[in-house]
Coordinates of C-alpha atoms in Angstrom, one line a residue:
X1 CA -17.0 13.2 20.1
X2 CA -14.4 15.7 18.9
X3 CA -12.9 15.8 22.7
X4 CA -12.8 11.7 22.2
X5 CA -10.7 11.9 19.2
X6 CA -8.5 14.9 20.2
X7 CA -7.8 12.3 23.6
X8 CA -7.5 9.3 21.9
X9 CA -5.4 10.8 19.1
X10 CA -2.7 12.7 21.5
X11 CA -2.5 9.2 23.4
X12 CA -1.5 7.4 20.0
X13 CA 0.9 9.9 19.3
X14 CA 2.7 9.6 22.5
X15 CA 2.6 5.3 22.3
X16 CA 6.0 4.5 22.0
X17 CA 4.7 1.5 19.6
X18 CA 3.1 4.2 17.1
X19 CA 6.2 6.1 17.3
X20 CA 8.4 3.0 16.3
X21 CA 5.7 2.0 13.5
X22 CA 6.6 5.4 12.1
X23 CA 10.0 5.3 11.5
X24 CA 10.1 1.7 10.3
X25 CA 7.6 2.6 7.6
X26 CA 9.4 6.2 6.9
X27 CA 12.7 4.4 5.9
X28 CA 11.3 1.3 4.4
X29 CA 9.3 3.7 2.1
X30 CA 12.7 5.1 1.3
X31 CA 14.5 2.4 0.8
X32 CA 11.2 0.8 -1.3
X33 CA 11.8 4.0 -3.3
X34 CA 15.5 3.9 -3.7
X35 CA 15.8 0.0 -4.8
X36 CA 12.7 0.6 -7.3
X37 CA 14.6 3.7 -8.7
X38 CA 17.6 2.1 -8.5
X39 CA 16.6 -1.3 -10.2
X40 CA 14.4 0.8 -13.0
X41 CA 16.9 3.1 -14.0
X42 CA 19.8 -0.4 -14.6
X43 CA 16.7 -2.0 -16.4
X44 CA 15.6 1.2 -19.0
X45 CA 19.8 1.8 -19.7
X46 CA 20.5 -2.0 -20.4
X47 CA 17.7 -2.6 -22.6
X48 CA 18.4 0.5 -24.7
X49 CA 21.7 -0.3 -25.0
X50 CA 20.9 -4.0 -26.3
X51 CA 19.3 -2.2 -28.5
X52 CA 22.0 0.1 -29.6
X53 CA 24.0 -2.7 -30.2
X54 CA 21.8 -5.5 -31.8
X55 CA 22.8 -4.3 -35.7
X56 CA 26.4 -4.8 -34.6
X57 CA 26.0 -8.5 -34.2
X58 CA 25.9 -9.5 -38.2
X59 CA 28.8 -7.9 -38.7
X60 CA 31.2 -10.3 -36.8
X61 CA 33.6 -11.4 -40.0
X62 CA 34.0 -14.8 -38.8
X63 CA 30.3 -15.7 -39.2
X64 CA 29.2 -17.1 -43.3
X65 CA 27.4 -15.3 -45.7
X66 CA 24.5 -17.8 -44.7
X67 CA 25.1 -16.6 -40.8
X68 CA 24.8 -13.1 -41.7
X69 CA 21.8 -13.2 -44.0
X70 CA 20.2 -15.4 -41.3
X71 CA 21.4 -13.1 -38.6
X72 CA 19.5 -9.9 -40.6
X73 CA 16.7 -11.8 -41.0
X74 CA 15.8 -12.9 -37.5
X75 CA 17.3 -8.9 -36.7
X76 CA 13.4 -7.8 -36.7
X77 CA 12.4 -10.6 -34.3
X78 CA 14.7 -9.7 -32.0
X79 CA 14.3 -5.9 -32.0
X80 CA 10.5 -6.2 -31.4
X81 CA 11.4 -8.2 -28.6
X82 CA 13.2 -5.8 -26.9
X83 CA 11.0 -2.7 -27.7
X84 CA 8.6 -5.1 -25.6
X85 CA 10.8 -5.7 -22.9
X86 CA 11.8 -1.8 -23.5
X87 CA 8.2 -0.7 -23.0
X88 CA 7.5 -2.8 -19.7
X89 CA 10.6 -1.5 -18.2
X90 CA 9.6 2.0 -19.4
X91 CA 6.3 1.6 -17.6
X92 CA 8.2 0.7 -14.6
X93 CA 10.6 3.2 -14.7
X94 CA 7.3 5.9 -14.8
X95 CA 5.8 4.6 -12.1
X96 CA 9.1 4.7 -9.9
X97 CA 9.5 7.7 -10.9
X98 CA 6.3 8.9 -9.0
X99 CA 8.7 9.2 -5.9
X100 CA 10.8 11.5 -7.6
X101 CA 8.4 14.0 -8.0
X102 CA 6.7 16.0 -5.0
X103 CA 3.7 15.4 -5.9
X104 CA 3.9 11.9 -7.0
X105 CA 5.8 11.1 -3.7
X106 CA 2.2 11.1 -2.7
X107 CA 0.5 8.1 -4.7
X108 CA 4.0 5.9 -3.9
X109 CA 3.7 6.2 -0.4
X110 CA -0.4 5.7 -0.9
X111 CA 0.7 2.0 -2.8
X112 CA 2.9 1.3 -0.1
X113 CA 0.8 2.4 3.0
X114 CA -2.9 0.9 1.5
X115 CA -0.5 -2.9 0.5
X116 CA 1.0 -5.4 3.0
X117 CA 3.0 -3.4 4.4
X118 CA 0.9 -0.4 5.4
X119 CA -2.2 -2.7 6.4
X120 CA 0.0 -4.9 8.9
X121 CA 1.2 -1.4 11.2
X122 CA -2.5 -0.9 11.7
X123 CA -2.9 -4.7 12.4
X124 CA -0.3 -3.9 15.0
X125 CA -1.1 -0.6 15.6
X126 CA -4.8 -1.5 17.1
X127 CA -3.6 -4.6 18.6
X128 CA -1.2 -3.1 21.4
X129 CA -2.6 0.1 21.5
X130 CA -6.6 -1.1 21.3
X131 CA -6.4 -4.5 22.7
X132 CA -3.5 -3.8 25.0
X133 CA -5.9 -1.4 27.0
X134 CA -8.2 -4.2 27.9
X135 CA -5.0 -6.4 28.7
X136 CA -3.7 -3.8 31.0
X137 CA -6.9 -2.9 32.2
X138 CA -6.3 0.7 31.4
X139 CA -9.9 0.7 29.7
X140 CA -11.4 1.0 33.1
X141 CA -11.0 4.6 33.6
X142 CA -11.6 5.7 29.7
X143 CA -14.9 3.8 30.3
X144 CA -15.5 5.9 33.6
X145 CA -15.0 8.9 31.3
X146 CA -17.2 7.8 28.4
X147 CA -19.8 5.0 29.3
X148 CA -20.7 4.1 25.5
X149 CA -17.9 1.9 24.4
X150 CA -19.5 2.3 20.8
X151 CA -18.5 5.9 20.8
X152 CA -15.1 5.1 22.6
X153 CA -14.3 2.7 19.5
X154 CA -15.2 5.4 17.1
X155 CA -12.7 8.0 18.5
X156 CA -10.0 5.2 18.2
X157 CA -10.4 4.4 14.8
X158 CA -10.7 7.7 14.2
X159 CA -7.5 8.5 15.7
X160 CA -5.7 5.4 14.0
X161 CA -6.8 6.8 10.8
X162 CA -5.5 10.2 11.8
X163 CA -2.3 8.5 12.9
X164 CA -2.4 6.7 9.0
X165 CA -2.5 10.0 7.1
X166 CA -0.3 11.8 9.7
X167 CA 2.2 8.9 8.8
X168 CA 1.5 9.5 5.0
X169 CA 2.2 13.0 4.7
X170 CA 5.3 12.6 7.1
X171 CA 6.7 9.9 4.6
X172 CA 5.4 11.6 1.3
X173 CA 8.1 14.8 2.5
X174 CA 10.9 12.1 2.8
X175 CA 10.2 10.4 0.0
X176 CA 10.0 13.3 -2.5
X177 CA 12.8 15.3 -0.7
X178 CA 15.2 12.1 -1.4
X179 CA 14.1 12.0 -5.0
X180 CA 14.5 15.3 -5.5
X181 CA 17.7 16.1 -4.4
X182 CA 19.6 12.6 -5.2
X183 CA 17.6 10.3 -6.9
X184 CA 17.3 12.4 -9.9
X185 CA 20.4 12.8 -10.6
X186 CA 21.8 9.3 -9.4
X187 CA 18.9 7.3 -11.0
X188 CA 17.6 9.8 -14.0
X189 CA 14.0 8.0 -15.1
X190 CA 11.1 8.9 -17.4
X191 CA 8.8 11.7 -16.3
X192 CA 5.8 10.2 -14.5
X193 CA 3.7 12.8 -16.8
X194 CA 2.8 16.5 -16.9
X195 CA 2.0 18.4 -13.9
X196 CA -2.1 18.3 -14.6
X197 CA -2.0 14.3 -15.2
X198 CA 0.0 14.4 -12.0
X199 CA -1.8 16.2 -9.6
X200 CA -5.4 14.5 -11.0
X201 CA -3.8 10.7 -10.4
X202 CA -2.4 12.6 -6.9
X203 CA -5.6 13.6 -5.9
X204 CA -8.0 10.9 -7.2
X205 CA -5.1 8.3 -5.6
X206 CA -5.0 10.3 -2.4
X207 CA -8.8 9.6 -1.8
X208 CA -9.0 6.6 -2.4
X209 CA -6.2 5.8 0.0
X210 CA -7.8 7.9 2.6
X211 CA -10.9 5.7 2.0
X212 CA -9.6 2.6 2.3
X213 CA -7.0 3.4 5.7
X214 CA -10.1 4.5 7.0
X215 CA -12.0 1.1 6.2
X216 CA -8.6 -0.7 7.4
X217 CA -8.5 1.4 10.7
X218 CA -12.5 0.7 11.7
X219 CA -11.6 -3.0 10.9
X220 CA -8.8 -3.2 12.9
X221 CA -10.1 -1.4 15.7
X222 CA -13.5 -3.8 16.2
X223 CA -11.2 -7.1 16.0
X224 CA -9.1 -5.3 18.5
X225 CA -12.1 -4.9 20.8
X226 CA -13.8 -8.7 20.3
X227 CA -10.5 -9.9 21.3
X228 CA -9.1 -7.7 23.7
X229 CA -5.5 -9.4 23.5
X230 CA -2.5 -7.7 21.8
X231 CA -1.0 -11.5 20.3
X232 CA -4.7 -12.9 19.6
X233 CA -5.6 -9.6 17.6
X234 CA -2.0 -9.5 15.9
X235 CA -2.8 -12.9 14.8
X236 CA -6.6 -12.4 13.7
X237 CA -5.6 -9.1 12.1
X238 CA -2.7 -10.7 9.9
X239 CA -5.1 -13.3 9.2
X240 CA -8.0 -11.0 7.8
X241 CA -5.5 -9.3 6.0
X242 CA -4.1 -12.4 3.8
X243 CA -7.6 -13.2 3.5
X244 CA -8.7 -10.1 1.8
X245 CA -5.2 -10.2 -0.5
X246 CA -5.3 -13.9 -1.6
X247 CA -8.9 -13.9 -2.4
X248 CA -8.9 -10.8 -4.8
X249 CA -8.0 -13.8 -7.2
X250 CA -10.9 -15.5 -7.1
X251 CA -12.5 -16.1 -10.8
X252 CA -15.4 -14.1 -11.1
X253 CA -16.0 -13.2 -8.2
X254 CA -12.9 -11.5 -6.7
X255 CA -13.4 -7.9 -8.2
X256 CA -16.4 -7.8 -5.8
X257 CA -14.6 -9.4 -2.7
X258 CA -12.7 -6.5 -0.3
X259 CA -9.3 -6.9 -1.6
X260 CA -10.2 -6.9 -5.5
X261 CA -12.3 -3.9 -4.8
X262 CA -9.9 -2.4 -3.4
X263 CA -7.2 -3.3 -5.5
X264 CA -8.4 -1.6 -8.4
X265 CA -10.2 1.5 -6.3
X266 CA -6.2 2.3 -5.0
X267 CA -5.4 1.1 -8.6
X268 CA -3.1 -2.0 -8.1
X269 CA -5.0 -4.1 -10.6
X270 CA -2.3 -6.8 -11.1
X271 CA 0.7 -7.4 -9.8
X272 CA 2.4 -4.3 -9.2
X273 CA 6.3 -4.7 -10.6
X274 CA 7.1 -2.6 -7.6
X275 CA 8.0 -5.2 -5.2
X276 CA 6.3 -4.1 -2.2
X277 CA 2.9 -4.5 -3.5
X278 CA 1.3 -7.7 -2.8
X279 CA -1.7 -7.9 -4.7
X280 CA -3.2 -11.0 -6.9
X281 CA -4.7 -9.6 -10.4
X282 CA -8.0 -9.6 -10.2
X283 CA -10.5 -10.6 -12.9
X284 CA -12.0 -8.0 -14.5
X285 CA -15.2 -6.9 -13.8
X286 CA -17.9 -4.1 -16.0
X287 CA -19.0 -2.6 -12.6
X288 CA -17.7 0.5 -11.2
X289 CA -15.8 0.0 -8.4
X290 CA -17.5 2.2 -6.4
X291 CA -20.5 -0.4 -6.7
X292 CA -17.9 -3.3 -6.2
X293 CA -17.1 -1.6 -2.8
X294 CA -20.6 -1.9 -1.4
X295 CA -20.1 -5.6 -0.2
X296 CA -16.8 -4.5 1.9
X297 CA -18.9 -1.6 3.1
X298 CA -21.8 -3.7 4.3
X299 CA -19.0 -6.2 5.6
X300 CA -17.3 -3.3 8.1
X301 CA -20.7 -2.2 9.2
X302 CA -21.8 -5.8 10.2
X303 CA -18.4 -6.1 12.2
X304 CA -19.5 -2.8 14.1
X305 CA -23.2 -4.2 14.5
X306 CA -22.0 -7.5 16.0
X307 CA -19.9 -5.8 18.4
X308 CA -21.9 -3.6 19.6
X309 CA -24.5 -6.4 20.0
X310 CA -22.1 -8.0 21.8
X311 CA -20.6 -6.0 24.3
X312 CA -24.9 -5.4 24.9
X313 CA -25.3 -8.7 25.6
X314 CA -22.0 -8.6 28.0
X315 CA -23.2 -5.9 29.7
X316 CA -26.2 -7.6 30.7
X317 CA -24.4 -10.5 31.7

């Protein structure tokens, strides 16, 4: 199995397709980053100065003693309603600032790769590199080489998910080095929290993105394989993947389906304010998500069962 994977990942790394997923999703991450920072940092340094400001606007001398004591007394109601407004941008600002940081680099990339974004290159990914085997009909002579296609399948969602992480930590460098050394200083933010908080979120954040690439990758490799056509996989894949997003929204029931459970395991919850997160809220739910994940578990293994009963029942055909 190990020879599989080592194969089957040096042959992903070489397809020009993988290659050209890379880069697109290196510099949209930065650019993601760089707009988020950008767009957080204008929103923290407006609100505060409105807020500066706001006892400056009774003083005007052409406005009536009745303006003015009106004016003061609605003063109150207006500053709690920027100290809102103040407190959501703030919480924006901290969680752009995770790409600032080395270590939070980590968990923005791990949003951005586990949303929309992320989960389409593997769509894509598996179908031209998975499907586009069969199409070619350059799965004869892997077949030759390893008989159980089961096994075969394995080693190439292994090797997708290799190719996911590899892309993660490739982008997580980038990311953090351009926060670092520019967006700092061009776009200063609140600090996304002390170093221990940090590298706890990191780590619990970078499991659970490893866990669900690798559901993602073992997804998109079987519909790859029941297809066994680079458009008709794209197509399913994209499919599948709106599926799992708009139903996370369900009422009462959503926090159990695949994309609420997932959702909260990466911890999107609602809609993320970053805007290259795509995920509905999802109602709330008392079970652990680890619980609420069993149902997309059984789901993936089903997928493998059927097609491995059904290439079977093709080979005796």
């Amino acid at each position: 199995m190990k020879s599989l994977v080592r194969a089957e990942s040096r042959r992903l790394l070489r397809h020009p397709l993988a290659l050209t997923l890379a880069v697109l999703f290196v510099f949209g991450s930065l650019y993601c980053a760089w707009v988020s920072q950008s767009m957080a940092s204008y929103n923290i340094k407006q609100v505060q100065a409105n807020l500066d400001s706001l006892p400056k606007f009774c003083d005007s001398p052409r406005d009536s003693p009745e303006q003015r004591s009106q004016c003061l007394a609605d003063l109150p109601h207006q500053t709690v309603g920027l100290e809102r407004i103040q407190d959501r941008f703030t919480a924006e600002g901290v969680r752009a600032a995770r790409a600032q940081d080395p270590v939070g680099a980590v968990l923005w990339n791990v949003g951005l790769l586990t949303s929309i974004p992320g989960l389409a290159l593997l769509v894509l990914l598996a179908a031209f590199s998975v499907a586009g085997e069969w199409s070619r009909g350059s799965i004869v002579p892997l077949l030759l080489y390893e008989s159980r296609l089961g096994r075969l399948l394995a080693a190439k969602a292994v090797a997708v998910w290799l190719w996911s992480l590899a892309l993660l930590a490739v982008s997580t460098v980038v990311t953090g080095a351009f926060g670092v050394f520019y967006g700092r200083d061009a776009h200063p933010l609140p600090s996304p929290g002390a170093l221990g908080t940090v590298l706890v979120e990191t780590g619990r954040g970078a499991l659970a993105g490893a866990a669900v690439l690798a559901g993602a990758a073992a997804v998109a490799v079987a519909v790859a394989a029941l297809f066994r056509h680079p458009l008709r996989t794209a197509l399913a894949g994209m499919l599948v993947l709106v599926l799992v997003v708009r139903t996370s929204a369900v009422p009462g029931l959503g926090a159990w389906l695949p994309g609420g459970a997932l959702a909260d395991l990466v911890g999107f919850g609602a809609v993320d304010g970053v805007w290259d997160h795509f995920w509905i809220a999802t109602a709330p739910s008392a079970a652990p998500v680890l619980v609420r994940l069993l149902p997309t578990l059984a789901l993936i293994a089903l997928l493998w069962a059927f097609l491995h009963r059904l290439d079977r029942t093709r080979d005796r055909a």
